[in-house]
Coordinates of C-alpha atoms in Angstrom, one line a residue:
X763 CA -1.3 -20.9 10.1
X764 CA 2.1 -20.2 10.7
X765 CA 1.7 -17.4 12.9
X766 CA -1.1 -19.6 14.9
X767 CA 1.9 -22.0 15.4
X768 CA 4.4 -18.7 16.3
X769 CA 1.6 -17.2 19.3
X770 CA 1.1 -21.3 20.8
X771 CA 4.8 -21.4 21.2
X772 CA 5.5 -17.9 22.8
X773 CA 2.5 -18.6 24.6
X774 CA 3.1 -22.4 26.1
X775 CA 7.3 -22.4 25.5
X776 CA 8.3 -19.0 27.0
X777 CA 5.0 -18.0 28.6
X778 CA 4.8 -14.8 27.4
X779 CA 1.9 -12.1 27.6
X780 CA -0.3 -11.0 24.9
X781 CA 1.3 -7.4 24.0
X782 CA 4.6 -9.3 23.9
X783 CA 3.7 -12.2 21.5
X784 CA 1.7 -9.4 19.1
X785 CA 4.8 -7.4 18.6
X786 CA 6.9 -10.5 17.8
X787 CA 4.2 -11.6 15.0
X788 CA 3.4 -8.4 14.0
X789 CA -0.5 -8.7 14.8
X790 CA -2.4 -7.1 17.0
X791 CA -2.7 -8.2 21.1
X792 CA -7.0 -9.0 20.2
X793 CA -5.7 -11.8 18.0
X794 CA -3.4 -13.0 20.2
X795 CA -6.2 -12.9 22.8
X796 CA -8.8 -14.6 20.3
X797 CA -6.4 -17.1 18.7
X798 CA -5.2 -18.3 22.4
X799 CA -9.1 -18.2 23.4
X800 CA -9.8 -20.6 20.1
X801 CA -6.7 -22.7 21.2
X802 CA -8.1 -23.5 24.6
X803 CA -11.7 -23.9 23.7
X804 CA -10.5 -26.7 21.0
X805 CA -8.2 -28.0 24.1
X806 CA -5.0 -27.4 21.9
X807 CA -1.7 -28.6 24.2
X808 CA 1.7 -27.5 22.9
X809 CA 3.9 -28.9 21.5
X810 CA 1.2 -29.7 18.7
X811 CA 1.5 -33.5 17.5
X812 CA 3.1 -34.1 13.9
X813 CA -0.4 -35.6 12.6
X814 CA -1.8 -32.1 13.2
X815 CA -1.4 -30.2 9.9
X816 CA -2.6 -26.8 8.8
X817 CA -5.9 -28.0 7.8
X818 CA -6.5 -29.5 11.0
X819 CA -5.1 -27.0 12.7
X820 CA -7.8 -24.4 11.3
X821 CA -10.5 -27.0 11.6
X822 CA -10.2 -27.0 15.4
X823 CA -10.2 -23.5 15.7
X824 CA -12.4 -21.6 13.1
X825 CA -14.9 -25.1 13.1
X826 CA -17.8 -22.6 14.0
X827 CA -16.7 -19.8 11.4
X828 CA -20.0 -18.3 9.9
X829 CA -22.5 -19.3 12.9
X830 CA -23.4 -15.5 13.8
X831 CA -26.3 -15.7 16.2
X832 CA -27.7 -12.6 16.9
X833 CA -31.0 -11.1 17.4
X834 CA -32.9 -8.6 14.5
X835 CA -34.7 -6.1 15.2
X836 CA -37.8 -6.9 13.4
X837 CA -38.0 -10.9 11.7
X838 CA -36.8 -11.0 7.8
X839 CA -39.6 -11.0 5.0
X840 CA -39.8 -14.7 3.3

């Protein structure tokens, strides 16, 4: 969660891009975009509270983690 923190604060503090904020965490710009993406969909502001640890934190952005919709080709057998 520490580099969640690290992309909300070059984000929201010094407003920089994705490609700049991926080489200063070492990941790659697509998690900066998807991380920032989660962020706003959970309505995240920065500077993040002192109540909100790293288990809330990850609650509000991976709560739908392992809800793949999708569509299959031909239905399961039971």
């Amino acid at each position: 969660m520490r580099r969640v923190r690290e992309i909300l604060r070059y984000r929201f503090e010094q407003g920089l891009g994705h490609k700049s904020i991926a080489v200063r965490v070492g990941a790659a710009p697509s998690t900066v975009r998807e991380t920032l993406r989660r962020a706003a969909i959970a309505e995240l502001s920065w500077p993040l509270g002192d109540d909100i640890s790293d288990a809330v934190l990850e609650a509000a952005l991976y709560q739908a983690g392992g809800t793949k919709t999708g569509h299959r080709r031909s239905p399961e057998p039971d």
